[in-house]
C-alpha cells in the first residue's frame, strides 16, 4: 500500500506539471506520465517522463518537447527545428534493432507540444556526463549517483558499434549526428542510438557500396537545426562528403568526451569559424588522448584521424582487444540467449555466479537480471536461472528487491515442476524473509510452502519442514488449523521414509509454541498415537513433542488427558526391545512424571472431597443430634451388641444362634447365608408380649393341647390372610412340622422368659410390638374358628 500511495502522490504532482504541457496531446489518451526524469536530443530539448500504458500497465517513457522552449527564436527557426525533430522521430519509428531506441507510440503533435512514447528510459549519456539542461530540479538522487563503470563503457561502446554496423550495412543509413545527447541509456543500462534528425538515406540502397547525397553546413540556420559541429567529421563539414567514416569519427569524439567529462577534444561552441580553425589544428596535431583508457587509445587515435581512410570501420572497431573482456562477453551472451539451445544455456548459467562476483551490483541488477527473467518463461531453465537471481538478491536493499526482483519471483513461485524450483526457494527462504514485505510473505510465500509439502520428493519435504517454523509467526490461526497442520499430519502418516516422519515430529514440536491450547488438545495429542511406527527415532520424536507440551507454561494438560489419552499410549512402549538404555530412561522418566502428576492431582481432589463430606456430616449431626459414621450409617441398635451388652437374658437366643451357626458351617461356600442372618438379628425380636400371654392364658396348658391350639389358630389365621394357600403348606412353611420335642422346647423358652418391653431398645421394642399384635390378632380370631374333632386332629397330625 505504501508503494501505491507513493505512486499516486507522484502521479498527482506530475499531472499538475503536465497539465500545461500535454493538453489535448493524443499520447495522453493511451499513456500516463508520472515523473520527469531526464532530457535528450539536440540541445536536450526532449524532456523524458517515466510512465506506463493505461491499457496494459506496461512501463514506458514519454518524450515531450514543449514548443514554448522555442519562443525566444524566430518563427522560421522554430518551424525549422520542429521540422527536423519530427523527421528524426519518424525515422526512429521505422528502425527496429536492439541498439536503436524502441518507439512504442509514434509522434503526436498538439498546439503546445510534441510527444511520443518509447521503451523505459533512464537518461541520456549527456545527463550522465554532467549536462543537465531540461532535467528536473533538483536533480534526482539516482541520476546524481549514476557513475559509469568500466563495464558500462566497454559494453556501451560495443553496443554503439553494433548499432552503427546495422545502420550502415543493413539500413543503408548514416546517422550524421552521433553525440552524447543522442545516446540514450534505458532502464537496464543498455546504450541506444537516438536522434536521427539529420540522418541520410543511401541513394542506391541495393548497392553493396552505397553512396549518400552531399550535405552542406549552413551558417544562417539555427545550430539546433544542424548537426553538432564538435562531432562533425572534417570531410563532411568542409568537403560535403557523406560516407560511413563520418559516423566513425563522431564515435571517436564521443569516446574522448566520455573520459573528458562530456567535452569534445576541440570545442567550437556552434561557431563555424572556430570549427574550421580547429580542423586545421587537428590536421597537423592529433589531440592528446592520454586521458582515454589505455585499451582505447590506439583505436581512438585512428578514429580521430583527419583522413577517412585511416579510420577503423565498425567491424574493425568491434574486434579491438578492449572488448575482449569476460564481463562484456557475458552481457553480449545474455543479449543473444534466444540463439542458444537449453544445454548451452544451462552450462552458461552454472558459471554465471563466478562472473557476477567481478561485476558491479548495478550491472547485475539492471543489466543481467532482466535477461535472466526473460528466460524464466521456459520451466526447464528455471532451476539454472533461479540461483543467479538469488545471487543478485544477496546484495540488494529492500527497495531494490521490492521494485526489481520480487515482481519477477512471484510468477516463479507458482511453478512446482521440476521440483528443483521450490527446492531452491526453500534454500533461500532466509533471504526472502529478510527482504520481502510481510504482505507478500503471507500472500505468495506461505501458499508456496503449503503446496511444497504435497510434492513427492524427500529432499523438498525435509527442507520445507525445516523452514516452516521460521515462518510460524506469519501463519494465522485458521491457516494453521486448516492449511498447515493437516498437511504436516498427512505427510507424517502417509510417508514411508523414516527421516521425513521424524522431521514432521520435529516441525510439530517447534510449532507448539505458536499453537493455542485447544488446538494442541484437539489436533496434536490425538494425532500422535495414530503414527504407524514404533521405530526408536519416531518414539523419541513423539516423546519430544510430549515433553514440549508438558513443559510449556500455557499448555496445561489435565490428569484426565494424561490418564486417558497419553499414558495408555506410552506405557506399552516401555517394553519395546528396540530402545536403547538411554532412550528407555527418557521414556520411563516422562511416564513417571505423568503418573506422579496424575497421583498428585487426584490425591488432592480426593482429599478435598473427603473434607467436604466430613463437613457435611458434621453439619447433619448438629442438626439431627445423631452421630453419623463415615459410611453414612447412624449408630442404631445392632443385635449382636445388644445381646452382649444387655443385662436382661433372653431365653432361647443362644439356641437359635447356635442352630444358625451350625447351619452356616454346613454351607460355608454360600456367602449369602450371612445376609439373612444379619437381617434376622437386626429386625426380628424372638420374645412375644408377656403382658398378652399372661392375660389370655392365666393357666399353663398341657403341651399337646397348647400345640394343637397354636396350630389351629395359626392355620385359621393364615387361611384368612391367604385363602388360596393350603393349610398344610402354610404350616410347613412356618416350620410347624411333626417334631413335638423341639417345638416344645422352643415354646417353653418363650413362655418362661418374658421380658418387659419398656426395658428394650427401640428397635427391639418395635419388633416385639409386631409379635404382640400378631398374638392379639390370633386371639381375636380364635372364637370364630370351628373346633376340630379328635379324628380330624389325628388325621392332621398324621
mmCIF file of C-alpha atoms in Angstrom, residues 22 41 95 110 165 172 230 294 310 359 387 408 422 429 435 566 623 642 646 720 726 741 761 771:
data_model
loop_
_atom_site.group_PDB
_atom_site.id
_atom_site.type_symbol
_atom_site.label_atom_id
_atom_site.label_comp_id
_atom_site.label_asym_id
_atom_site.label_seq_id
_atom_site.Cartn_x
_atom_site.Cartn_y
_atom_site.Cartn_z
ATOM 1 C CA UNK A 22 0.263 17.942 -22.769
ATOM 2 C CA UNK A 41 18.114 15.028 -28.148
ATOM 3 C CA UNK A 95 14.029 1.271 -37.314
ATOM 4 C CA UNK A 110 -0.711 19.362 -30.250
ATOM 5 C CA UNK A 165 27.036 -1.591 -38.225
ATOM 6 C CA UNK A 172 21.990 1.878 -45.552
ATOM 7 C CA UNK A 230 32.077 19.362 -32.282
ATOM 8 C CA UNK A 294 44.827 2.544 -22.267
ATOM 9 C CA UNK A 310 42.823 5.820 -41.807
ATOM 10 C CA UNK A 359 30.739 -7.110 -11.824
ATOM 11 C CA UNK A 387 20.288 -19.415 -8.276
ATOM 12 C CA UNK A 408 9.823 -11.333 -11.203
ATOM 13 C CA UNK A 422 10.578 -24.977 -4.979
ATOM 14 C CA UNK A 429 13.969 -18.723 2.456
ATOM 15 C CA UNK A 435 13.900 -8.726 2.100
ATOM 16 C CA UNK A 566 -1.297 -40.179 26.745
ATOM 17 C CA UNK A 623 -28.975 -30.681 63.114
ATOM 18 C CA UNK A 642 -27.438 -55.734 72.272
ATOM 19 C CA UNK A 646 -27.940 -56.282 77.644
ATOM 20 C CA UNK A 720 -57.958 -65.716 56.332
ATOM 21 C CA UNK A 726 -53.456 -74.830 51.731
ATOM 22 C CA UNK A 741 -39.902 -82.206 71.135
ATOM 23 C CA UNK A 761 -34.149 -50.686 72.921
ATOM 24 C CA UNK A 771 -45.219 -60.001 67.632
#
